[in-house]
PDB file of C-alpha atoms in Angstrom:
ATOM      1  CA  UNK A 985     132.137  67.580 143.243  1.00 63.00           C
ATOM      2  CA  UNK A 986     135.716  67.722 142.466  1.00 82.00           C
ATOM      3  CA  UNK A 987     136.666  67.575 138.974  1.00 92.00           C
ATOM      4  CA  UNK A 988     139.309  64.980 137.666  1.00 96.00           C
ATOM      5  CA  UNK A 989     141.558  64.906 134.948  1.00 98.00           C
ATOM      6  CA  UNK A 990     140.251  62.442 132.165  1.00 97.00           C
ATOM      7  CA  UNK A 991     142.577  58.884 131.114  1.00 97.00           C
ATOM      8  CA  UNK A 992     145.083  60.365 128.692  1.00 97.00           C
ATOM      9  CA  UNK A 993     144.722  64.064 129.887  1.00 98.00           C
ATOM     10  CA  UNK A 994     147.139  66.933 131.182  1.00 98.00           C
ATOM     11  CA  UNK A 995     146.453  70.544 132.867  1.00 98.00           C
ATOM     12  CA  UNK A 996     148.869  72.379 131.024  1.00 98.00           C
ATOM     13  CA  UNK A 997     149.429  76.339 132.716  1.00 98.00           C
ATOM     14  CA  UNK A 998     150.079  78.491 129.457  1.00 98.00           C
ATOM     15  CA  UNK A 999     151.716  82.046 129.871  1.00 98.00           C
ATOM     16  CA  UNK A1000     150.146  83.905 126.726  1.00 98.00           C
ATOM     17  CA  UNK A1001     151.536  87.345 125.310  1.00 98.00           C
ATOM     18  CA  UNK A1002     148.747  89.415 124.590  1.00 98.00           C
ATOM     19  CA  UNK A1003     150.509  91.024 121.894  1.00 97.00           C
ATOM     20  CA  UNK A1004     152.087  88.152 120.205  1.00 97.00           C
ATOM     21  CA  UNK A1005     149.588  85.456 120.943  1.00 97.00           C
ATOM     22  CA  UNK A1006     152.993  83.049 121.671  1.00 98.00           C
ATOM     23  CA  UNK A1007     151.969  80.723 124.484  1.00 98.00           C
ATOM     24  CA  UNK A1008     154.594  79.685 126.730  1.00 97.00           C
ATOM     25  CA  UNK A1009     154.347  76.558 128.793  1.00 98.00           C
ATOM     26  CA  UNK A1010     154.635  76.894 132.632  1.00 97.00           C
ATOM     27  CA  UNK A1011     153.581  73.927 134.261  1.00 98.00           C
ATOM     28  CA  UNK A1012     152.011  70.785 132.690  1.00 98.00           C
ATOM     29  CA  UNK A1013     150.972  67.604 135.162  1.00 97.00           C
ATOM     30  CA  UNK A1014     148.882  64.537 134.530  1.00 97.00           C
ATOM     31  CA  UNK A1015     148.030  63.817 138.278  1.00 97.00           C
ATOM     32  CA  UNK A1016     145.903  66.994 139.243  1.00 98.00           C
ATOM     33  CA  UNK A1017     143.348  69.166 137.756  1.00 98.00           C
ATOM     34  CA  UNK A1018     144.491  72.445 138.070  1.00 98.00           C
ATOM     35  CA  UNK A1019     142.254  75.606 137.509  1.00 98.00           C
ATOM     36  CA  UNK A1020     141.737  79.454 137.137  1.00 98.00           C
ATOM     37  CA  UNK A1021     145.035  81.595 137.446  1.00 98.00           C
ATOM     38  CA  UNK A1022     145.561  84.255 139.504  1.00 97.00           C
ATOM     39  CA  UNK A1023     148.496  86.650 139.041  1.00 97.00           C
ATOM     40  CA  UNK A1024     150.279  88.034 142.266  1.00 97.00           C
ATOM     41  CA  UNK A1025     150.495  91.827 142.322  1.00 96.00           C
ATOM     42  CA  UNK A1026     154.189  91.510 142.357  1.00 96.00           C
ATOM     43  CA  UNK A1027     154.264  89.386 139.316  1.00 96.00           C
ATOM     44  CA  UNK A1028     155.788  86.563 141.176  1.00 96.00           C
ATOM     45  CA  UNK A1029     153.422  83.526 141.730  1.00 97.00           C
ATOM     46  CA  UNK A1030     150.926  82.485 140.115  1.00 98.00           C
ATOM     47  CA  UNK A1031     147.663  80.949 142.463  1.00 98.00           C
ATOM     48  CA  UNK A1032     145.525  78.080 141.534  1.00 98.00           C
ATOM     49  CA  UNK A1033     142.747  75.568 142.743  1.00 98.00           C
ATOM     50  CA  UNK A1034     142.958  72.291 142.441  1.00 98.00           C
ATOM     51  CA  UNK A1035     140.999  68.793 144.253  1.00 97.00           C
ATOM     52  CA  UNK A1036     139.133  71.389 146.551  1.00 97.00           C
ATOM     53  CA  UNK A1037     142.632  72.776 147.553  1.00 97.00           C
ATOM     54  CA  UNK A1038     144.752  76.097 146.811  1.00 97.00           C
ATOM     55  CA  UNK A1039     148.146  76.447 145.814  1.00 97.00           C
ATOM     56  CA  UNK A1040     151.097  78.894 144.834  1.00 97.00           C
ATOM     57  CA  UNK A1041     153.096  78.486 141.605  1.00 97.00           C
ATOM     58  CA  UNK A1042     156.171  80.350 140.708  1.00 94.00           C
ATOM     59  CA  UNK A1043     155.518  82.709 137.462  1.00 93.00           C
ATOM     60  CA  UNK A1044     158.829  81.320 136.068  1.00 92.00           C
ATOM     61  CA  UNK A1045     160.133  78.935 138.321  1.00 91.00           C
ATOM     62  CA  UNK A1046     159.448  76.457 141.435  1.00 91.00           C
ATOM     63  CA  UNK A1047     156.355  73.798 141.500  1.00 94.00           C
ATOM     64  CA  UNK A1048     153.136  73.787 143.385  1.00 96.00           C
ATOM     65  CA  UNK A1049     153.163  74.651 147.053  1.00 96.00           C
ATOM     66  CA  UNK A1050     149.554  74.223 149.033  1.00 96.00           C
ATOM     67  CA  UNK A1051     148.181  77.139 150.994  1.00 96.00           C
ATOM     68  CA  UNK A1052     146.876  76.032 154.087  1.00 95.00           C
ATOM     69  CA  UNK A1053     142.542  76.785 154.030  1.00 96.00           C
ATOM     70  CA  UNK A1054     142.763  76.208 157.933  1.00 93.00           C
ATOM     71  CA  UNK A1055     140.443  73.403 157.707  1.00 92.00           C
ATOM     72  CA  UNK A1056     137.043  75.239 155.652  1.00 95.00           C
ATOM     73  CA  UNK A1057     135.390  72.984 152.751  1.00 91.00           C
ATOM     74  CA  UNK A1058     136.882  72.547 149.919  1.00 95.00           C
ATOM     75  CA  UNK A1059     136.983  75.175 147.411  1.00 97.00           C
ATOM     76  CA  UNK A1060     136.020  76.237 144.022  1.00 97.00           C
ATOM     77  CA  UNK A1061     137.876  77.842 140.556  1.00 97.00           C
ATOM     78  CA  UNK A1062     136.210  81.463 141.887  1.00 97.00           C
ATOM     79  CA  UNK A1063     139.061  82.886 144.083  1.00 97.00           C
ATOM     80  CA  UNK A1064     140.819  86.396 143.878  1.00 98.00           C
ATOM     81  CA  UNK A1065     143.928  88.512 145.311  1.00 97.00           C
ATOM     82  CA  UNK A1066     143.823  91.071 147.048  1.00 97.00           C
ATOM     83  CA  UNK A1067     145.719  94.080 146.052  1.00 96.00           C
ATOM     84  CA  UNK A1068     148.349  93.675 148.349  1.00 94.00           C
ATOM     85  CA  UNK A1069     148.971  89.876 147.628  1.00 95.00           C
ATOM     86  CA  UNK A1070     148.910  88.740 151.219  1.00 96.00           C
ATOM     87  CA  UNK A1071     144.587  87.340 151.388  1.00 97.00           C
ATOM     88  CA  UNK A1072     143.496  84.958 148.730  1.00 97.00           C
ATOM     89  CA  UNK A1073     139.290  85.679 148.728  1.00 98.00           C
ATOM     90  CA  UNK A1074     138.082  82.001 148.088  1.00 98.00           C
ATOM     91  CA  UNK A1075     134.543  80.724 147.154  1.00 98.00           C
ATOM     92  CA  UNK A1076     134.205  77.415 149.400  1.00 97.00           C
ATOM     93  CA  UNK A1077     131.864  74.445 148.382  1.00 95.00           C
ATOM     94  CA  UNK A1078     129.510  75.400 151.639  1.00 96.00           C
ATOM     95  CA  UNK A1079     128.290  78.147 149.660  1.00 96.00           C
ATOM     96  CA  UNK A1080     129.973  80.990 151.640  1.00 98.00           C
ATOM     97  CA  UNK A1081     133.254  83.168 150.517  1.00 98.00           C
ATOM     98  CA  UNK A1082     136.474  83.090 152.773  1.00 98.00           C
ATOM     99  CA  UNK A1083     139.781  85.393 153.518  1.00 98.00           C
ATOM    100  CA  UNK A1084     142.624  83.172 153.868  1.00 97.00           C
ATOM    101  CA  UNK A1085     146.233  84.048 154.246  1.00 96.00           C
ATOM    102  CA  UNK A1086     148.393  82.608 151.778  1.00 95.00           C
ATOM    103  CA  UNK A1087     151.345  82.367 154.413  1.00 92.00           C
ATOM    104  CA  UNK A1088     148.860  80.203 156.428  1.00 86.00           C
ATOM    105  CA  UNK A1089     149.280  82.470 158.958  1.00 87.00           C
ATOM    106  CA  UNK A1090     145.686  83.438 161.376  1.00 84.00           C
ATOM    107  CA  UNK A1091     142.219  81.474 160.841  1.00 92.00           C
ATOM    108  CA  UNK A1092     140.108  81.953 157.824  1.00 96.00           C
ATOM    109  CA  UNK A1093     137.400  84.925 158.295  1.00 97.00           C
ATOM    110  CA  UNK A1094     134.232  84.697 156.669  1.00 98.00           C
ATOM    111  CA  UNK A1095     133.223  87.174 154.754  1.00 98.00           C
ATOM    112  CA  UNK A1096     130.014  86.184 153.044  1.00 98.00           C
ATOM    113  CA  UNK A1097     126.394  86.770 154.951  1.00 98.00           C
ATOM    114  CA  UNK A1098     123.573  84.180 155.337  1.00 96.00           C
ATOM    115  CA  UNK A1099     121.792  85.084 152.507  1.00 95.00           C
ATOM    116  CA  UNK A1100     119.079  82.146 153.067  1.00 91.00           C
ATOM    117  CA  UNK A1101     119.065  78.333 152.628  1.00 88.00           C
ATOM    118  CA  UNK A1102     119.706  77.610 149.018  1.00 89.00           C
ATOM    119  CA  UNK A1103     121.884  80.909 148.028  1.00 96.00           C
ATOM    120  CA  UNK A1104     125.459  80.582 147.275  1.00 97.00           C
ATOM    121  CA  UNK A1105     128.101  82.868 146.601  1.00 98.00           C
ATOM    122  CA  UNK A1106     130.470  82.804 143.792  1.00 98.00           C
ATOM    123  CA  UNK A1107     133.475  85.047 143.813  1.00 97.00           C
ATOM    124  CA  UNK A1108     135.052  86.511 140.372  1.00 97.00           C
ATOM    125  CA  UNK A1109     136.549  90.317 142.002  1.00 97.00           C
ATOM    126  CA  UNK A1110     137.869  92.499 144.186  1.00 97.00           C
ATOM    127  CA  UNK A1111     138.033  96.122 143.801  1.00 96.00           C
ATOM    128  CA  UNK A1112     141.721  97.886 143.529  1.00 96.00           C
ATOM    129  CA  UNK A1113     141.766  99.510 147.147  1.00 96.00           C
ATOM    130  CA  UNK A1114     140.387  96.369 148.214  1.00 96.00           C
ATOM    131  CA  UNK A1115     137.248  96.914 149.936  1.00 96.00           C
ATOM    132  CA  UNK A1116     134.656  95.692 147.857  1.00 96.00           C
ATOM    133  CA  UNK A1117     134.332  92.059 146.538  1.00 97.00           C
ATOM    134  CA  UNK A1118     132.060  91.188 143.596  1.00 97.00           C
ATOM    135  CA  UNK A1119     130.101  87.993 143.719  1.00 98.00           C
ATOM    136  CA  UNK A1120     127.431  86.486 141.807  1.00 98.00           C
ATOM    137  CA  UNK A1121     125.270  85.143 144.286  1.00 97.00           C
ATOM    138  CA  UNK A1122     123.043  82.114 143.171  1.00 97.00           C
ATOM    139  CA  UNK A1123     119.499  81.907 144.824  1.00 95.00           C
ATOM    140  CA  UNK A1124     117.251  78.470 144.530  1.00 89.00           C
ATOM    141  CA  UNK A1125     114.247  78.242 145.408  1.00 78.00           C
ATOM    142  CA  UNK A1126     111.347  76.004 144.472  1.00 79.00           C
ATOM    143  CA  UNK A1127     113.111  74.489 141.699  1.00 82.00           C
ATOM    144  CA  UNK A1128     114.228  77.967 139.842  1.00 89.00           C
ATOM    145  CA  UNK A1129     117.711  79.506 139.806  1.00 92.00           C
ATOM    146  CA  UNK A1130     118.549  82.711 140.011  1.00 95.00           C
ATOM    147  CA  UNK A1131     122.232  84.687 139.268  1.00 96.00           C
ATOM    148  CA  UNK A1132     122.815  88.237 139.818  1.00 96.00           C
ATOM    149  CA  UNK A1133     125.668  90.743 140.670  1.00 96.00           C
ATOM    150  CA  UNK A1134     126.720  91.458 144.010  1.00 96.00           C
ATOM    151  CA  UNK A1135     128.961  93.937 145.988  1.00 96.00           C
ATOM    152  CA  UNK A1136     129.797  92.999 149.363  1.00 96.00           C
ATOM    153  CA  UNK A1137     132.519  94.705 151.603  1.00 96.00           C
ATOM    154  CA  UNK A1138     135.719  92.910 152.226  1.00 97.00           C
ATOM    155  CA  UNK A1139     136.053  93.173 155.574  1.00 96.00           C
ATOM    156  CA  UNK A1140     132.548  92.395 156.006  1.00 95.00           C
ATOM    157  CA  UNK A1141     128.538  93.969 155.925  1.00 96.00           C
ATOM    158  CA  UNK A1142     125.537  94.641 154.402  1.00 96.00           C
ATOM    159  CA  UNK A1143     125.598  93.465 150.444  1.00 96.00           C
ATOM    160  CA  UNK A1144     124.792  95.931 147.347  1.00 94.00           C
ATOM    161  CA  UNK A1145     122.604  93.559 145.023  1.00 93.00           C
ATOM    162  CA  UNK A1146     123.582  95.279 141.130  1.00 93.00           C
ATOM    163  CA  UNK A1147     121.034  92.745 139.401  1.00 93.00           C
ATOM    164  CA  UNK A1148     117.381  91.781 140.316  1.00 92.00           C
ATOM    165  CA  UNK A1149     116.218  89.881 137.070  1.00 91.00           C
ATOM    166  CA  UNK A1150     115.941  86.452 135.724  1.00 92.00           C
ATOM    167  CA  UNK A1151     118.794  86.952 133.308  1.00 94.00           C
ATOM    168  CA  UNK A1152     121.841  84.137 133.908  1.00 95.00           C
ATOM    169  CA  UNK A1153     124.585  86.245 135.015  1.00 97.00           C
ATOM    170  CA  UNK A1154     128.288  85.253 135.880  1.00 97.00           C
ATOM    171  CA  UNK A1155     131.990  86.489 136.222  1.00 97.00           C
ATOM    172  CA  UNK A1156     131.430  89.727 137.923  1.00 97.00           C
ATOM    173  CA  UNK A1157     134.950  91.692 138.263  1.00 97.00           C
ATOM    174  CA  UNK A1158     136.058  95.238 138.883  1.00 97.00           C
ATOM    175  CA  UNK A1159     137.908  97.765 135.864  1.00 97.00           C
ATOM    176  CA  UNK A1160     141.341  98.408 137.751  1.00 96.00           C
ATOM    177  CA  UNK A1161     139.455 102.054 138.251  1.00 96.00           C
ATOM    178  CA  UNK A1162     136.903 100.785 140.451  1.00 95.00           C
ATOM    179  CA  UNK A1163     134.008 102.460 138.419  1.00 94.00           C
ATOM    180  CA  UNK A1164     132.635  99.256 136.745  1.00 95.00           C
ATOM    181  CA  UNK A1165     131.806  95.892 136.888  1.00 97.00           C
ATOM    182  CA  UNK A1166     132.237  93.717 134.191  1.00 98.00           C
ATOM    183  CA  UNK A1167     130.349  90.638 133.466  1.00 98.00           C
ATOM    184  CA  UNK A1168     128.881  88.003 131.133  1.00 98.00           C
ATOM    185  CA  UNK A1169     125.010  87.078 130.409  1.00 98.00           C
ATOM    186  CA  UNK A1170     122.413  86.015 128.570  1.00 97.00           C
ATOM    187  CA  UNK A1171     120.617  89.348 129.084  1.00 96.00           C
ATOM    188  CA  UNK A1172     120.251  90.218 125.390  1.00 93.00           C
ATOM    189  CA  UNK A1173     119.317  87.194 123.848  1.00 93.00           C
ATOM    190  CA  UNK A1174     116.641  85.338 123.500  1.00 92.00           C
ATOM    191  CA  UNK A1175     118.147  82.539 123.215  1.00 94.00           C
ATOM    192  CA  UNK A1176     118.892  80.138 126.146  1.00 92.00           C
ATOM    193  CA  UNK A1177     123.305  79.974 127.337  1.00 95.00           C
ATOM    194  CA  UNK A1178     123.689  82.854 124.811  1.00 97.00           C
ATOM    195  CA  UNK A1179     126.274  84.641 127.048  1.00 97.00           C
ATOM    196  CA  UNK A1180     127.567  88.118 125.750  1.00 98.00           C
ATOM    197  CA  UNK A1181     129.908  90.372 127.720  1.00 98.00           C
ATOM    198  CA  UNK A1182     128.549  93.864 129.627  1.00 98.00           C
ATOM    199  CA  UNK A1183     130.087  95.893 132.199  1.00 96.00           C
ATOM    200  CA  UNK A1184     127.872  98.273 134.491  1.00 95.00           C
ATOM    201  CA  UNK A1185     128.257 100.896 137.398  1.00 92.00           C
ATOM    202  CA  UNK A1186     129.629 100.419 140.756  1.00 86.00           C
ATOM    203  CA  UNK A1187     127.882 101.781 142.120  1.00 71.00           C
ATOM    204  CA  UNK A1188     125.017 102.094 139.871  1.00 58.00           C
ATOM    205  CA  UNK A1189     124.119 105.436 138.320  1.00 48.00           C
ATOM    206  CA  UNK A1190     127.879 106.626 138.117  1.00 45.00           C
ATOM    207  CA  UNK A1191     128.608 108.718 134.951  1.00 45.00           C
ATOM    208  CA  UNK A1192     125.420 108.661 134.264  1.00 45.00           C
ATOM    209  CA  UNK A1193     125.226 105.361 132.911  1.00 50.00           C
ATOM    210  CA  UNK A1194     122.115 103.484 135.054  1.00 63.00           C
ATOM    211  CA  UNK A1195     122.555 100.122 133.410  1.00 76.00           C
ATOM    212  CA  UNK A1196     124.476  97.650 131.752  1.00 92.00           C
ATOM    213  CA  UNK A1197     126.491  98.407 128.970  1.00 95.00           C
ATOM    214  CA  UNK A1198     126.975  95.460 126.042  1.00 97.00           C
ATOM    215  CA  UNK A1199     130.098  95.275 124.727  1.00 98.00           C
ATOM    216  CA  UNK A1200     130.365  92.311 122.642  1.00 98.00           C
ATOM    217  CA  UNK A1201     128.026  91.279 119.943  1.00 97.00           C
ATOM    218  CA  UNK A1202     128.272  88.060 118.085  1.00 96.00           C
ATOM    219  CA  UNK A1203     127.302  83.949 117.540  1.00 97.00           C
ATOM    220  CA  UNK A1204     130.053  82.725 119.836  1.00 98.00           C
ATOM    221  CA  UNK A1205     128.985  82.065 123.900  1.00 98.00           C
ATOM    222  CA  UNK A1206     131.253  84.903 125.903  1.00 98.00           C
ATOM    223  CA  UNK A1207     132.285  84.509 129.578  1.00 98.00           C
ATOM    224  CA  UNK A1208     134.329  85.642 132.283  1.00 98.00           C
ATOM    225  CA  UNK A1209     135.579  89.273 130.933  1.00 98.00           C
ATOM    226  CA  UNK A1210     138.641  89.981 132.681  1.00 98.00           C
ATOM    227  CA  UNK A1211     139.890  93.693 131.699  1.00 98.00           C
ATOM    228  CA  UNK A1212     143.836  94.505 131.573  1.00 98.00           C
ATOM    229  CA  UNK A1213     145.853  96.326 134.128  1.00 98.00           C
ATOM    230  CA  UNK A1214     144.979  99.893 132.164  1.00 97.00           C
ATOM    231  CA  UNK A1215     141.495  99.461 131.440  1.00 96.00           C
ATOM    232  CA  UNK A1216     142.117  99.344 127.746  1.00 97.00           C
ATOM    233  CA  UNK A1217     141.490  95.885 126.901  1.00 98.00           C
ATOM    234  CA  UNK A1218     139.529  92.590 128.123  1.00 98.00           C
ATOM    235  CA  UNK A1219     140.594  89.201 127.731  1.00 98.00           C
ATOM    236  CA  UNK A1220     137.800  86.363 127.801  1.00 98.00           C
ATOM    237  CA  UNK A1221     136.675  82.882 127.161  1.00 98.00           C
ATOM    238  CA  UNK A1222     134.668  82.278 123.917  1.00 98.00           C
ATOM    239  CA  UNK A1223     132.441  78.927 123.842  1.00 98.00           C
ATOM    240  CA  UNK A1224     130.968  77.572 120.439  1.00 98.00           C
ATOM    241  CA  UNK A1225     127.565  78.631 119.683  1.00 97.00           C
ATOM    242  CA  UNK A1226     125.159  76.994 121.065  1.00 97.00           C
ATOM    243  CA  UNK A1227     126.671  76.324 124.292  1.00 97.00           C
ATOM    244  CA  UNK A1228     124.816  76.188 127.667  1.00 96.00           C
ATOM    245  CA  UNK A1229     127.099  77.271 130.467  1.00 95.00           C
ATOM    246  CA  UNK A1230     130.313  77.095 130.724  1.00 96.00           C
ATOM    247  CA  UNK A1231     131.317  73.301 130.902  1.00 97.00           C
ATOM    248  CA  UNK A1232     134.469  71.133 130.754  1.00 97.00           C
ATOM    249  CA  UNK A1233     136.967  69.702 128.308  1.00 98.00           C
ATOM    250  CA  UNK A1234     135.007  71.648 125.030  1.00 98.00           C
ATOM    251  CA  UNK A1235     137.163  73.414 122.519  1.00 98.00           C
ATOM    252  CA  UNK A1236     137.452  77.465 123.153  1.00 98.00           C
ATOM    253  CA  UNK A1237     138.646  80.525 122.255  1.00 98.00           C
ATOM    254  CA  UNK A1238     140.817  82.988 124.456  1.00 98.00           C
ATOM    255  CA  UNK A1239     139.633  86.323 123.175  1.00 98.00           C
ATOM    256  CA  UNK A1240     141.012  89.473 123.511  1.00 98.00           C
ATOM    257  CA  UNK A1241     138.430  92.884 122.750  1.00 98.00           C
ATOM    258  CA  UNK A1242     140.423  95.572 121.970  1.00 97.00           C
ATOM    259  CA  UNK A1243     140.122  99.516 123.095  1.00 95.00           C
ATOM    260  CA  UNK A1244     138.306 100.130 119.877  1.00 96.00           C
ATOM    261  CA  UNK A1245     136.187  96.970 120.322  1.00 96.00           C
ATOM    262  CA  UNK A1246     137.623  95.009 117.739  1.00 97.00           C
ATOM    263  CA  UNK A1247     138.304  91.330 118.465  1.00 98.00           C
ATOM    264  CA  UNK A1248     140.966  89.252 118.597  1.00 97.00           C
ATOM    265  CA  UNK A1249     141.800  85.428 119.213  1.00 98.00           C
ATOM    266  CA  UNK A1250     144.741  84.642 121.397  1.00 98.00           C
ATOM    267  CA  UNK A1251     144.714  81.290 121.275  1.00 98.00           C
ATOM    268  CA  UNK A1252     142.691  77.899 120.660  1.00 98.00           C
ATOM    269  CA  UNK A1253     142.133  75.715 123.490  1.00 98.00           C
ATOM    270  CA  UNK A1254     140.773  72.453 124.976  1.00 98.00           C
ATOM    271  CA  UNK A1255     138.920  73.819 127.788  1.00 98.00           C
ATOM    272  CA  UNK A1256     136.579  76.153 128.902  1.00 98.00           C
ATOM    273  CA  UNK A1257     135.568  75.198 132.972  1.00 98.00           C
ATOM    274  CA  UNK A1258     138.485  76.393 134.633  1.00 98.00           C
ATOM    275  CA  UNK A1259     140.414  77.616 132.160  1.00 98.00           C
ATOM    276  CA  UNK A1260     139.947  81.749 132.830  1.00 98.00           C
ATOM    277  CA  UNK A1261     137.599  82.088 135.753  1.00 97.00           C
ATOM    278  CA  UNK A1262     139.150  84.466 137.254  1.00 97.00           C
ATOM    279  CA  UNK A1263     141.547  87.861 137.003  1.00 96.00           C
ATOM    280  CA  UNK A1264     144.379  86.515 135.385  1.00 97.00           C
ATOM    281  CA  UNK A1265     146.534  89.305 134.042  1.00 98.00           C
ATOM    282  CA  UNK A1266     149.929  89.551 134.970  1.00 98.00           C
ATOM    283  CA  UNK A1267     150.860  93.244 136.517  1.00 97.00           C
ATOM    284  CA  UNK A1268     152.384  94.324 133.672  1.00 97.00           C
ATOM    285  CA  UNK A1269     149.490  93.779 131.175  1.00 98.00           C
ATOM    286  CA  UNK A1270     151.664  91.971 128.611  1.00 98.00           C
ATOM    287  CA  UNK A1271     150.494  88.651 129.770  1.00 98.00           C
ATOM    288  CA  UNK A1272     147.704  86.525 130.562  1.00 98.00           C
ATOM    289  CA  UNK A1273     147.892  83.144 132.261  1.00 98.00           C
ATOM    290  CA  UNK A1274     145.221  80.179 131.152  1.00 98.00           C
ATOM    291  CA  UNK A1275     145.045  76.571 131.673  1.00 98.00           C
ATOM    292  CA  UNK A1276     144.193  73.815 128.820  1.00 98.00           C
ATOM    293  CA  UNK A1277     143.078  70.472 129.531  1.00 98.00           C
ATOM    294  CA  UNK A1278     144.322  68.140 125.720  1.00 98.00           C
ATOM    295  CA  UNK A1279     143.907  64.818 125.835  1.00 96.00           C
ATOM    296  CA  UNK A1280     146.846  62.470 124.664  1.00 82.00           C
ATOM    297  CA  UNK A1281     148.726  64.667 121.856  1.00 59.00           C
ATOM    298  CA  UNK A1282     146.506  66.813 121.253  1.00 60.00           C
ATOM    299  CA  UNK A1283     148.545  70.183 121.299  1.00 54.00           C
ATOM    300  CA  UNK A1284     147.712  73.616 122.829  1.00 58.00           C
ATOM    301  CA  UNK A1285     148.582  76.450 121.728  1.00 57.00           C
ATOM    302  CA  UNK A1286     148.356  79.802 119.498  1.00 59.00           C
ATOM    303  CA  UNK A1287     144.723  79.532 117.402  1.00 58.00           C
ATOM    304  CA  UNK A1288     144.839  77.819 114.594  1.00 52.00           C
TER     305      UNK A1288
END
């Protein structure tokens, strides 16, 4: 179901310097729900889904222009670049994932398999050379749901499955090296939506590491690690505790974990669903692009 914006509200597309935390103001509307940047490898546009559709925002100038989807379902916040700029990977609302080109030129290709009635792909990365998406795929069957890591190649064949448990998992991206994939889950708690952030091999066993790898530790609800051009740093979204999922229009945290693993907050935002699904770094690594949803007045902005 498409999301709407509520009476009152605005999608506001906030440039954020990592290093200051000063939020700039790219492109603010009241008459479409915009979600999940994506930075162009150039540094150039900025890419975003909105009312099942895709479009193309200049970084510092220029409003939205639609990418034609060549007629597939509607799509979803999980959609990626790939390296070169030229294919947007999109997660469709018939379950399956999708190379489009954003100058509308060619048909879509499907990449995804059939994976069996009820499982679903969801889209969050795409390795550096290009290759290799990552996808959580989400099986249901018999009235239980199941999320685990995926590899699958780009240009299509056989899928790697990472994770075979009943632990939620979501937001599975690549380290701009290749050798990991990060993700969030509720792995090592006991308690049910308490999402912390891991990466793990890709493939598994490299380095000698043969499973997931925690990295942050705390009472807040962590999703949808996105690490920075170098590898040093990963910015995320931080839910209050107590949250189950990742839902709409609740007050979050932008979080940055530092190479040393302390933490930092980057700003303070109405949010959360579609906010930071997906990589959203710009090429240079000074910048990250996120979208707020306030209501009325309500400001956006630097935490507070």
């Amino acid at each position: 179901m498409t999301r709407e914006l509520l009476p009152g509200q605005r999608a506001e597309l906030l440039i954020v310097d990592v290093d200051s935390a000063a939020a700039v103001l790219r492109y603010s509307t009241d008459a479409l729900l915009i979600e999940a940047p994506n930075w162009s490898p150039d540094g150039r546009t900025l890419i975003v889904n909105g009312a099942g559709r895709l479009f193309c925002l200049g970084a510092e100038t220029g409003g939205l222009d639609e990418v034609d989807l060549g007629g597939i379902a509607g799509i979803n916040n999980d959609h990626v670049l790939g390296p070169d700029g030229s294919t947007a990977y999109v997660s469709s609302d018939d379950g399956h994932i999708y190379a489009v080109k954003l100058d509308g030129s060619g048909r879509p290709r499907r990449v995804s398999n059939d994976n069996g009635e009820g499982f679903r792909h969801y889209l969050h990365g795409v390795s550096p050379d290009g290759t290799t998406l990552a996808y959580i795929g989400l099986a249901s069957a018999g009235g239980t749901v199941r999320t685990n890591v995926y590899l699958l190649p780009s240009a299509g064949g056989a899928d790697i499955q990472l994770t075979d448990d009943r632990f939620p998992d979501d937001g599975a991206e690549f380290s701009p090296d290749g050798r990991w994939v990060y993700f969030n889950s509720e792995r090592a708690s006991s308690t049910p939506g308490h999402a912390q952030l891991f990466r793990m091999p890709a493939p598994p066993g490299v380095g000698g590491h043969a499973g997931p790898e925690q990295l942050t530790f705390d009472e807040r609800v962590n999703w949808f690690p996105h690490p920075s051009p170098d590898g040093t740093r990963v910015a995320y979204v931080s839910f209050p505790p107590g949250t189950l999922g990742h839902p709409e229009n609740v007050e979050v945290l932008v979080r940055l974990r530092e190479a040393d693993g302390t933490i930092r907050d980057l700003a303070r935002v109405l949010g959360g669903q579609g906010t930071m699904n997906v990589p959203s770094w710009d090429p240079t690594g000074r910048n990250i692009a996120i979208v707020a949803y306030p209501l009325e007045a309500q400001p956006s902005g630097p935490p507070r």
